[in-house]
Structures are given as C-alpha cells and as structure tokens.
Tab-separated table of N, CA and C in Angstrom:
chain	number	residue	atom	x	y	z
C	51	UNK	N	179.027	81.484	87.738
C	51	UNK	CA	177.633	81.553	86.966
C	51	UNK	C	177.415	80.404	85.891
C	52	UNK	N	176.435	80.200	85.375
C	52	UNK	CA	176.083	78.618	84.907
C	52	UNK	C	177.111	78.260	83.920
C	53	UNK	N	177.511	79.433	82.960
C	53	UNK	CA	178.018	78.823	81.713
C	53	UNK	C	179.337	78.309	82.673
C	54	UNK	N	179.925	78.984	83.739
C	54	UNK	CA	181.265	78.442	84.381
C	54	UNK	C	180.912	76.896	84.987
C	55	UNK	N	179.630	76.582	85.263
C	55	UNK	CA	179.332	75.229	85.763
C	55	UNK	C	179.137	74.307	84.597
C	56	UNK	N	178.955	74.514	83.707
C	56	UNK	CA	178.519	73.705	82.344
C	56	UNK	C	179.737	72.773	82.200
C	57	UNK	N	180.954	73.417	81.999
C	57	UNK	CA	182.084	72.191	81.501
C	57	UNK	C	182.046	71.088	82.847
C	58	UNK	N	181.679	71.342	84.114
C	58	UNK	CA	181.838	70.331	85.058
C	58	UNK	C	180.753	69.276	84.558
C	59	UNK	N	179.690	69.429	83.922
C	59	UNK	CA	178.955	68.627	83.679
C	59	UNK	C	178.965	68.124	82.020
C	60	UNK	N	179.418	69.037	81.052
C	60	UNK	CA	179.850	68.888	79.964
C	60	UNK	C	181.181	69.077	79.236
C	61	UNK	N	181.695	68.373	78.524
C	61	UNK	CA	182.925	68.680	78.257
C	61	UNK	C	182.893	69.923	77.234
C	62	UNK	N	183.559	70.929	77.549
C	62	UNK	CA	183.868	72.093	76.758
C	62	UNK	C	184.446	71.575	75.322
C	63	UNK	N	183.605	72.386	74.363
C	63	UNK	CA	184.008	72.097	72.914
C	63	UNK	C	183.415	70.976	72.273
C	64	UNK	N	182.612	70.303	73.030
C	64	UNK	CA	181.802	69.361	72.189
C	64	UNK	C	180.427	69.863	71.622
C	65	UNK	N	179.868	69.241	70.934
C	65	UNK	CA	178.563	69.539	70.178
C	65	UNK	C	177.456	69.805	71.109
C	66	UNK	N	177.268	68.940	72.318
C	66	UNK	CA	176.310	69.142	73.071
C	66	UNK	C	176.588	70.394	73.989
C	67	UNK	N	178.269	70.772	74.543
C	67	UNK	CA	178.185	71.990	75.225
C	67	UNK	C	177.984	73.043	74.223
C	68	UNK	N	178.236	73.180	72.922
C	68	UNK	CA	178.159	74.197	72.063
C	68	UNK	C	176.505	74.565	71.832
C	69	UNK	N	175.774	73.185	71.711
C	69	UNK	CA	174.161	73.678	71.783
C	69	UNK	C	173.745	74.109	72.900
C	70	UNK	N	174.135	73.479	73.893
C	70	UNK	CA	173.584	74.341	75.293
C	70	UNK	C	173.835	75.539	75.560
C	71	UNK	N	175.047	76.005	75.312
C	71	UNK	CA	175.569	77.482	75.227
C	71	UNK	C	174.639	78.341	74.488
C	72	UNK	N	174.019	77.814	73.517
C	72	UNK	CA	173.050	78.402	72.522
C	72	UNK	C	171.737	78.619	72.987
C	73	UNK	N	171.427	77.862	73.996
C	73	UNK	CA	170.142	78.060	74.695
C	73	UNK	C	169.970	79.464	75.456
C	74	UNK	N	168.592	79.646	75.614
C	74	UNK	CA	168.455	80.812	76.508
C	74	UNK	C	168.791	80.585	78.180
C	75	UNK	N	169.311	81.635	78.622
C	75	UNK	CA	169.834	81.566	80.262
C	75	UNK	C	169.038	80.643	81.007
C	76	UNK	N	167.646	80.862	80.926
C	76	UNK	CA	166.718	79.927	81.675
C	76	UNK	C	166.717	78.627	81.193
C	77	UNK	N	166.727	78.241	79.953
C	77	UNK	CA	166.710	76.858	79.365
C	77	UNK	C	168.060	76.121	79.936
C	78	UNK	N	169.166	77.059	79.746
C	78	UNK	CA	170.535	76.409	80.285
C	78	UNK	C	170.378	76.380	81.591
C	79	UNK	N	169.769	76.967	82.532
C	79	UNK	CA	169.528	76.868	84.013
C	79	UNK	C	168.840	75.402	84.425
C	80	UNK	N	167.526	75.396	83.480
C	80	UNK	CA	166.748	74.305	83.809
C	80	UNK	C	167.335	72.836	83.285
C	81	UNK	N	168.049	73.097	82.318
C	81	UNK	CA	168.794	71.702	81.883
C	81	UNK	C	170.175	71.308	82.749
C	82	UNK	N	170.815	72.176	83.044
C	82	UNK	CA	171.778	72.115	84.035
C	82	UNK	C	171.303	71.308	85.546
C	83	UNK	N	170.105	71.877	85.939
C	83	UNK	CA	169.494	71.463	87.214
C	83	UNK	C	169.155	70.049	86.901
C	84	UNK	N	168.528	69.991	85.772
C	84	UNK	CA	167.823	68.738	85.570
C	84	UNK	C	168.697	67.446	85.467
C	85	UNK	N	169.529	67.837	84.465
C	85	UNK	CA	170.396	66.641	84.022
C	85	UNK	C	172.027	66.629	84.555
C	86	UNK	N	172.579	67.756	85.320
C	86	UNK	CA	173.651	67.809	85.961
C	86	UNK	C	173.352	67.716	87.434
C	87	UNK	N	172.514	68.207	87.925
C	87	UNK	CA	172.534	68.373	89.458
C	87	UNK	C	171.317	67.435	89.774
C	88	UNK	N	170.629	66.760	88.801
C	88	UNK	CA	169.506	65.897	89.167
C	88	UNK	C	168.415	66.439	90.091
C	89	UNK	N	167.974	67.699	89.828
C	89	UNK	CA	167.002	68.424	90.432
C	89	UNK	C	165.676	68.082	89.953
C	90	UNK	N	164.716	67.863	90.719
C	90	UNK	CA	163.234	67.404	90.502
C	90	UNK	C	162.723	68.629	89.603
C	91	UNK	N	161.267	68.382	89.002
C	91	UNK	CA	160.912	69.333	88.265
C	91	UNK	C	160.447	70.338	89.128
C	92	UNK	N	159.847	70.074	90.412
C	92	UNK	CA	159.592	70.839	91.707
C	92	UNK	C	160.476	71.615	92.268
C	93	UNK	N	161.672	71.156	92.331
C	93	UNK	CA	162.830	71.819	92.724
C	93	UNK	C	163.170	73.148	91.679
C	94	UNK	N	163.281	72.576	90.520
C	94	UNK	CA	163.547	73.509	89.508
C	94	UNK	C	162.662	74.441	89.235
C	95	UNK	N	161.149	74.555	89.597
C	95	UNK	CA	160.441	75.447	89.769
C	95	UNK	C	160.547	76.400	90.694
C	96	UNK	N	160.664	75.926	91.872
C	96	UNK	CA	161.292	76.715	93.061
C	96	UNK	C	162.466	77.637	92.841
C	97	UNK	N	163.573	76.939	92.033
C	97	UNK	CA	164.624	77.980	91.774
C	97	UNK	C	164.476	78.921	90.869
C	98	UNK	N	163.746	78.626	89.892
C	98	UNK	CA	163.237	79.647	88.778
C	98	UNK	C	162.341	80.503	89.130
C	99	UNK	N	161.358	80.207	90.221
C	99	UNK	CA	160.204	80.827	90.819
C	99	UNK	C	158.942	80.900	89.491
C	100	UNK	N	158.868	79.884	89.235
C	100	UNK	CA	157.616	79.454	88.233
C	100	UNK	C	156.778	78.027	88.461
C	101	UNK	N	156.023	78.035	88.160
C	101	UNK	CA	155.208	76.859	88.631
C	101	UNK	C	155.644	75.543	88.001
C	102	UNK	N	155.402	74.388	88.658
C	102	UNK	CA	155.733	73.316	88.200
C	102	UNK	C	155.252	72.819	86.595
C	103	UNK	N	154.009	73.380	86.049
C	103	UNK	CA	153.848	73.256	84.642
C	103	UNK	C	154.762	73.815	83.843
C	104	UNK	N	155.060	75.275	84.474
C	104	UNK	CA	156.056	75.954	83.431
C	104	UNK	C	157.485	75.548	83.355
C	105	UNK	N	157.828	75.055	84.718
C	105	UNK	CA	159.099	74.240	84.494
C	105	UNK	C	159.363	73.227	83.661
C	106	UNK	N	158.382	72.254	83.866
C	106	UNK	CA	158.051	70.935	83.036
C	106	UNK	C	158.177	71.295	81.562
C	107	UNK	N	157.300	72.458	80.970
C	107	UNK	CA	157.302	73.095	79.669
C	107	UNK	C	158.584	73.365	79.491
C	108	UNK	N	159.287	74.264	80.484
C	108	UNK	CA	160.446	74.665	79.694
C	108	UNK	C	161.565	73.579	79.531
C	109	UNK	N	161.575	72.696	80.404
C	109	UNK	CA	162.559	71.437	79.954
C	109	UNK	C	162.270	70.658	78.478
C	110	UNK	N	161.157	70.425	78.540
C	110	UNK	CA	160.435	69.871	77.298
C	110	UNK	C	160.865	70.657	75.948
C	111	UNK	N	160.647	72.054	76.034
C	111	UNK	CA	160.922	73.201	75.053
C	111	UNK	C	162.510	73.041	74.952
C	112	UNK	N	163.077	73.314	76.071
C	112	UNK	CA	164.596	73.357	75.668
C	112	UNK	C	165.380	71.882	75.266
C	113	UNK	N	164.524	70.856	75.736
C	113	UNK	CA	165.010	69.437	75.038
C	113	UNK	C	164.929	69.517	73.533
C	114	UNK	N	163.648	70.109	73.269
C	114	UNK	CA	163.672	69.984	71.745
C	114	UNK	C	164.472	70.857	70.969
C	115	UNK	N	164.643	72.033	71.518
C	115	UNK	CA	165.607	72.921	70.768
C	115	UNK	C	167.074	72.247	70.810
C	116	UNK	N	167.255	71.781	71.751
C	116	UNK	CA	168.635	71.162	71.742
C	116	UNK	C	168.629	69.838	70.522
C	117	UNK	N	167.586	68.997	70.655
C	117	UNK	CA	167.549	68.125	69.396
C	117	UNK	C	167.575	68.624	68.086
C	118	UNK	N	166.787	69.789	68.050
C	118	UNK	CA	167.085	70.553	66.691
C	118	UNK	C	168.348	70.936	66.456
C	119	UNK	N	168.960	71.630	67.181
C	119	UNK	CA	170.400	72.103	66.972
C	119	UNK	C	171.411	70.894	67.091
C	120	UNK	N	171.298	69.766	67.569
C	120	UNK	CA	172.144	68.823	67.389
C	120	UNK	C	171.795	68.166	66.081
C	121	UNK	N	170.590	68.148	65.795
C	121	UNK	CA	170.337	67.465	64.467
C	121	UNK	C	171.081	68.216	63.306
C	122	UNK	N	170.876	69.550	63.361
C	122	UNK	CA	171.677	70.242	62.381
C	122	UNK	C	173.194	70.242	62.345
C	123	UNK	N	173.523	69.768	63.390
C	123	UNK	CA	175.149	69.310	63.703
C	123	UNK	C	175.450	68.201	63.270
C	124	UNK	N	174.336	67.242	62.979
C	124	UNK	CA	174.518	65.707	62.668
C	124	UNK	C	174.788	64.867	63.931
C	125	UNK	N	174.446	65.460	64.949
C	125	UNK	CA	174.384	64.768	66.199
C	125	UNK	C	173.115	64.464	66.787
C	126	UNK	N	172.880	62.851	67.204
C	126	UNK	CA	171.790	62.633	67.718
C	126	UNK	C	171.727	63.067	69.507
C	127	UNK	N	170.832	63.548	70.152
C	127	UNK	CA	170.525	63.810	71.467
C	127	UNK	C	170.584	62.382	72.146
C	128	UNK	N	169.830	61.395	71.410
C	128	UNK	CA	169.768	60.125	72.278
C	128	UNK	C	170.990	59.295	72.215
C	129	UNK	N	171.695	59.587	71.169
C	129	UNK	CA	173.253	59.011	71.280
C	129	UNK	C	174.094	59.643	72.156
C	130	UNK	N	174.001	60.832	72.326
C	130	UNK	CA	174.921	61.198	73.490
C	130	UNK	C	174.488	61.161	74.735
C	131	UNK	N	173.071	60.713	75.092
C	131	UNK	CA	172.585	60.445	76.111
C	131	UNK	C	173.091	59.008	76.469
C	132	UNK	N	173.272	58.121	75.642
C	132	UNK	CA	173.713	56.725	75.789
C	132	UNK	C	174.909	56.553	76.190
C	133	UNK	N	175.703	57.792	75.623
C	133	UNK	CA	177.355	57.585	75.726
C	133	UNK	C	177.632	57.961	77.398
C-alpha cells in the first residue's frame, strides 16, 4: 500500500510524514508519485485515470494542504524541501 511505501521516501515520525498521512488517499498517491518516484504530471494522470489538468490541480491542492498543515505544526514546507 502507499502508506507502507511512504517511509521509504519520508522518515516515519516526522512532521512531514504525519502531514502526508493526513491527506486524502488520492493526494497521498499523487505526492508520492511526484516527489518520491519522480513521475511526471502525465504519468500521474495515467496512474490515477484522470486528465493532466486534474492531476496538476490535485498536486497543487495537496501541496497547499500540506503547507497549511505544516504551518499549524510550526514547520515550513520550503525548509523541509531544502533539507
């Protein structure tokens, strides 16, 4: 399952891991494919059976949700991306 794959990309117990596991299952898949597996938007759209635009919007929406969640936890997504 995706939840089992997340620790490979993210360290379990981190704020980012906790934030990602709080996302919708489709959002988790999109983020995992985009940032852990380096899939293109087109590849993600095929995997999820949605249009390119829908995949792009899903990733943008999910990143916004992550930023909001991490902000509440006192962590910046940009700082975590730089790490």
